[in-house]
Amino acid sequence: MNELPILDIRHVSKSYAPRTMAVDDVSLTVDADQTLCILGPSGSGKTTLLRMVAGLEQPDGGQIRYAGEDLVGVPPHLRDFGMMFQDFALFPHKNVYDNVAFGLRMHKAPADEIVTRVHEMLELVDMQGYDTGAVDGNCPG
């Protein structure tokens, strides 16, 4: 039995006026057990492709499917995707814990789940110990 790819991008294109092709007929599939790395020189369309997957840009043509569901036209907040920007994208007024917890809070995750997941993520990137002093008190001292 073949399972659907977790991410299926078919013939996606995006251009910006007046004739700048940012993404030209890109197709790729990613299975649930795979990790994808997109490499290329500056200006090759990597960020534009990721922005289309996240819903921050709309493709001019093609399909983007997540677990079989067509994402074209689905707003970003309903896609359940995150995006790591290469430029500064943290809230400077928040500490490490609160920056990591931000998305979970926006999804209204229970407080105990937030604590557990923030600790897991900080451990994953070897940043244990940076989780003290949460602004809203959700972080056990």
mmCIF file of C-alpha atoms in Angstrom:
data_model
loop_
_atom_site.group_PDB
_atom_site.id
_atom_site.type_symbol
_atom_site.label_atom_id
_atom_site.label_comp_id
_atom_site.label_asym_id
_atom_site.label_seq_id
_atom_site.Cartn_x
_atom_site.Cartn_y
_atom_site.Cartn_z
ATOM 1 C CA MET A 1 0.000 0.000 0.000
ATOM 2 C CA ASN A 2 1.456 3.360 -1.058
ATOM 3 C CA GLU A 3 0.862 6.281 1.250
ATOM 4 C CA LEU A 4 0.413 9.803 -0.052
ATOM 5 C CA PRO A 5 3.497 11.996 0.195
ATOM 6 C CA ILE A 6 3.332 14.401 3.115
ATOM 7 C CA LEU A 7 4.237 17.260 0.741
ATOM 8 C CA ASP A 8 3.566 17.126 -2.991
ATOM 9 C CA ILE A 9 4.480 20.123 -5.138
ATOM 10 C CA ARG A 10 3.527 19.891 -8.814
ATOM 11 C CA HIS A 11 4.520 22.354 -11.548
ATOM 12 C CA VAL A 12 4.573 25.362 -9.212
ATOM 13 C CA SER A 13 5.580 28.708 -10.676
ATOM 14 C CA LYS A 14 5.787 32.237 -9.327
ATOM 15 C CA SER A 15 6.869 35.420 -11.035
ATOM 16 C CA TYR A 16 7.062 39.032 -9.989
ATOM 17 C CA ALA A 17 6.474 41.992 -12.268
ATOM 18 C CA PRO A 18 7.747 42.998 -14.684
ATOM 19 C CA ARG A 19 9.159 39.616 -15.819
ATOM 20 C CA THR A 20 11.114 38.179 -12.947
ATOM 21 C CA MET A 21 10.601 34.419 -12.729
ATOM 22 C CA ALA A 22 11.248 33.433 -9.103
ATOM 23 C CA VAL A 23 10.102 29.779 -9.295
ATOM 24 C CA ASP A 24 9.731 28.068 -12.654
ATOM 25 C CA ASP A 25 7.808 24.763 -12.921
ATOM 26 C CA VAL A 26 9.099 23.145 -9.711
ATOM 27 C CA SER A 27 7.894 19.661 -8.774
ATOM 28 C CA LEU A 28 8.949 17.585 -5.772
ATOM 29 C CA THR A 29 7.537 15.125 -3.262
ATOM 30 C CA VAL A 30 8.494 14.534 0.355
ATOM 31 C CA ASP A 31 7.409 11.418 2.230
ATOM 32 C CA ALA A 32 6.561 11.577 5.935
ATOM 33 C CA ASP A 33 9.821 9.856 6.900
ATOM 34 C CA GLN A 34 12.011 12.172 4.816
ATOM 35 C CA THR A 35 13.738 15.465 5.470
ATOM 36 C CA LEU A 36 14.146 17.917 2.618
ATOM 37 C CA CYS A 37 16.955 20.415 2.257
ATOM 38 C CA ILE A 38 16.704 23.044 -0.465
ATOM 39 C CA LEU A 39 20.065 24.452 -1.519
ATOM 40 C CA GLY A 40 20.914 26.998 -4.156
ATOM 41 C CA PRO A 41 22.469 30.369 -4.780
ATOM 42 C CA SER A 42 20.919 33.626 -3.693
ATOM 43 C CA GLY A 43 17.981 34.527 -5.914
ATOM 44 C CA SER A 44 17.288 30.966 -7.076
ATOM 45 C CA GLY A 45 13.761 30.826 -5.589
ATOM 46 C CA LYS A 46 14.320 28.823 -2.381
ATOM 47 C CA THR A 47 12.619 31.309 -0.087
ATOM 48 C CA THR A 48 9.812 31.991 -2.561
ATOM 49 C CA LEU A 49 9.071 28.254 -2.788
ATOM 50 C CA LEU A 50 9.009 27.934 1.014
ATOM 51 C CA ARG A 51 6.823 31.027 1.317
ATOM 52 C CA MET A 52 4.334 29.440 -1.089
ATOM 53 C CA VAL A 53 4.274 26.219 0.951
ATOM 54 C CA ALA A 54 3.688 28.276 4.120
ATOM 55 C CA GLY A 55 0.958 30.319 2.385
ATOM 56 C CA LEU A 56 2.792 33.633 2.585
ATOM 57 C CA GLU A 57 2.842 33.824 -1.230
ATOM 58 C CA GLN A 58 0.379 32.404 -3.756
ATOM 59 C CA PRO A 59 1.724 30.511 -6.778
ATOM 60 C CA ASP A 60 0.883 31.706 -10.267
ATOM 61 C CA GLY A 61 0.282 28.093 -11.229
ATOM 62 C CA GLY A 62 0.666 24.525 -10.060
ATOM 63 C CA GLN A 63 -0.419 22.570 -7.005
ATOM 64 C CA ILE A 64 0.830 22.350 -3.442
ATOM 65 C CA ARG A 65 -0.631 19.454 -1.483
ATOM 66 C CA TYR A 66 -0.079 18.508 2.148
ATOM 67 C CA ALA A 67 -1.135 14.963 3.062
ATOM 68 C CA GLY A 68 -3.329 14.985 -0.046
ATOM 69 C CA GLU A 69 -5.050 18.313 0.724
ATOM 70 C CA ASP A 70 -4.703 21.137 -1.797
ATOM 71 C CA LEU A 71 -3.181 24.116 0.029
ATOM 72 C CA VAL A 72 -3.546 26.735 -2.689
ATOM 73 C CA GLY A 73 -5.865 29.367 -1.269
ATOM 74 C CA VAL A 74 -5.666 28.064 2.319
ATOM 75 C CA PRO A 75 -4.568 30.948 4.584
ATOM 76 C CA PRO A 76 -1.209 30.597 6.382
ATOM 77 C CA HIS A 77 -2.704 30.298 9.872
ATOM 78 C CA LEU A 78 -4.739 27.251 8.791
ATOM 79 C CA ARG A 79 -1.819 25.366 7.194
ATOM 80 C CA ASP A 80 -0.015 24.331 10.388
ATOM 81 C CA PHE A 81 3.366 25.086 8.826
ATOM 82 C CA GLY A 82 6.187 27.034 10.352
ATOM 83 C CA MET A 83 9.060 28.720 8.646
ATOM 84 C CA MET A 84 12.555 29.422 9.923
ATOM 85 C CA PHE A 85 13.808 32.655 8.429
ATOM 86 C CA GLN A 86 17.513 33.137 7.815
ATOM 87 C CA ASP A 87 17.302 36.726 9.012
ATOM 88 C CA PHE A 88 16.475 37.850 12.536
ATOM 89 C CA ALA A 89 12.955 36.653 13.267
ATOM 90 C CA LEU A 90 12.734 36.550 17.061
ATOM 91 C CA PHE A 91 10.723 38.823 19.268
ATOM 92 C CA PRO A 92 13.411 40.974 20.916
ATOM 93 C CA HIS A 93 11.159 41.740 23.898
ATOM 94 C CA LYS A 94 10.714 38.010 24.670
ATOM 95 C CA ASN A 95 13.203 35.622 26.212
ATOM 96 C CA VAL A 96 14.227 32.293 24.638
ATOM 97 C CA TYR A 97 11.444 30.283 26.281
ATOM 98 C CA ASP A 98 8.721 32.708 25.193
ATOM 99 C CA ASN A 99 10.024 32.878 21.613
ATOM 100 C CA VAL A 100 9.944 29.066 21.365
ATOM 101 C CA ALA A 101 6.515 28.891 23.049
ATOM 102 C CA PHE A 102 4.954 31.599 20.856
ATOM 103 C CA GLY A 103 3.525 29.322 18.139
ATOM 104 C CA LEU A 104 2.159 26.852 20.659
ATOM 105 C CA ARG A 105 0.387 29.640 22.504
ATOM 106 C CA MET A 106 -1.082 30.938 19.244
ATOM 107 C CA HIS A 107 -2.513 27.427 18.684
ATOM 108 C CA LYS A 108 -3.900 27.540 22.232
ATOM 109 C CA ALA A 109 -1.954 24.472 23.368
ATOM 110 C CA PRO A 110 -2.427 23.551 27.031
ATOM 111 C CA ALA A 111 0.162 25.083 29.388
ATOM 112 C CA ASP A 112 1.621 21.706 30.398
ATOM 113 C CA GLU A 113 2.082 20.745 26.736
ATOM 114 C CA ILE A 114 3.811 24.071 26.053
ATOM 115 C CA VAL A 115 6.263 23.503 28.906
ATOM 116 C CA THR A 116 7.024 19.946 27.734
ATOM 117 C CA ARG A 117 7.443 20.848 24.072
ATOM 118 C CA VAL A 118 9.568 23.934 24.714
ATOM 119 C CA HIS A 119 11.907 21.859 26.878
ATOM 120 C CA GLU A 120 12.052 19.149 24.172
ATOM 121 C CA MET A 121 12.872 21.667 21.450
ATOM 122 C CA LEU A 122 15.547 23.407 23.504
ATOM 123 C CA GLU A 123 17.103 20.040 24.308
ATOM 124 C CA LEU A 124 16.992 19.088 20.627
ATOM 125 C CA VAL A 125 19.150 22.100 19.728
ATOM 126 C CA ASP A 126 21.352 21.752 22.825
ATOM 127 C CA MET A 127 20.004 24.904 24.487
ATOM 128 C CA GLN A 128 18.896 23.452 27.823
ATOM 129 C CA GLY A 129 19.163 26.065 30.531
ATOM 130 C CA TYR A 130 17.961 28.920 28.320
ATOM 131 C CA ASP A 131 14.379 28.266 29.384
ATOM 132 C CA THR A 132 14.260 30.259 32.606
ATOM 133 C CA GLY A 133 12.390 33.469 33.247
ATOM 134 C CA ALA A 134 9.344 33.063 31.044
ATOM 135 C CA VAL A 135 7.403 36.305 30.771
ATOM 136 C CA ASP A 136 4.033 34.735 31.580
ATOM 137 C CA GLY A 137 5.225 32.347 34.265
ATOM 138 C CA ASN A 138 4.614 29.151 32.266
ATOM 139 C CA CYS A 139 8.224 28.139 32.687
ATOM 140 C CA PRO A 140 9.018 26.292 35.898
ATOM 141 C CA GLY A 141 12.069 27.808 37.537
#
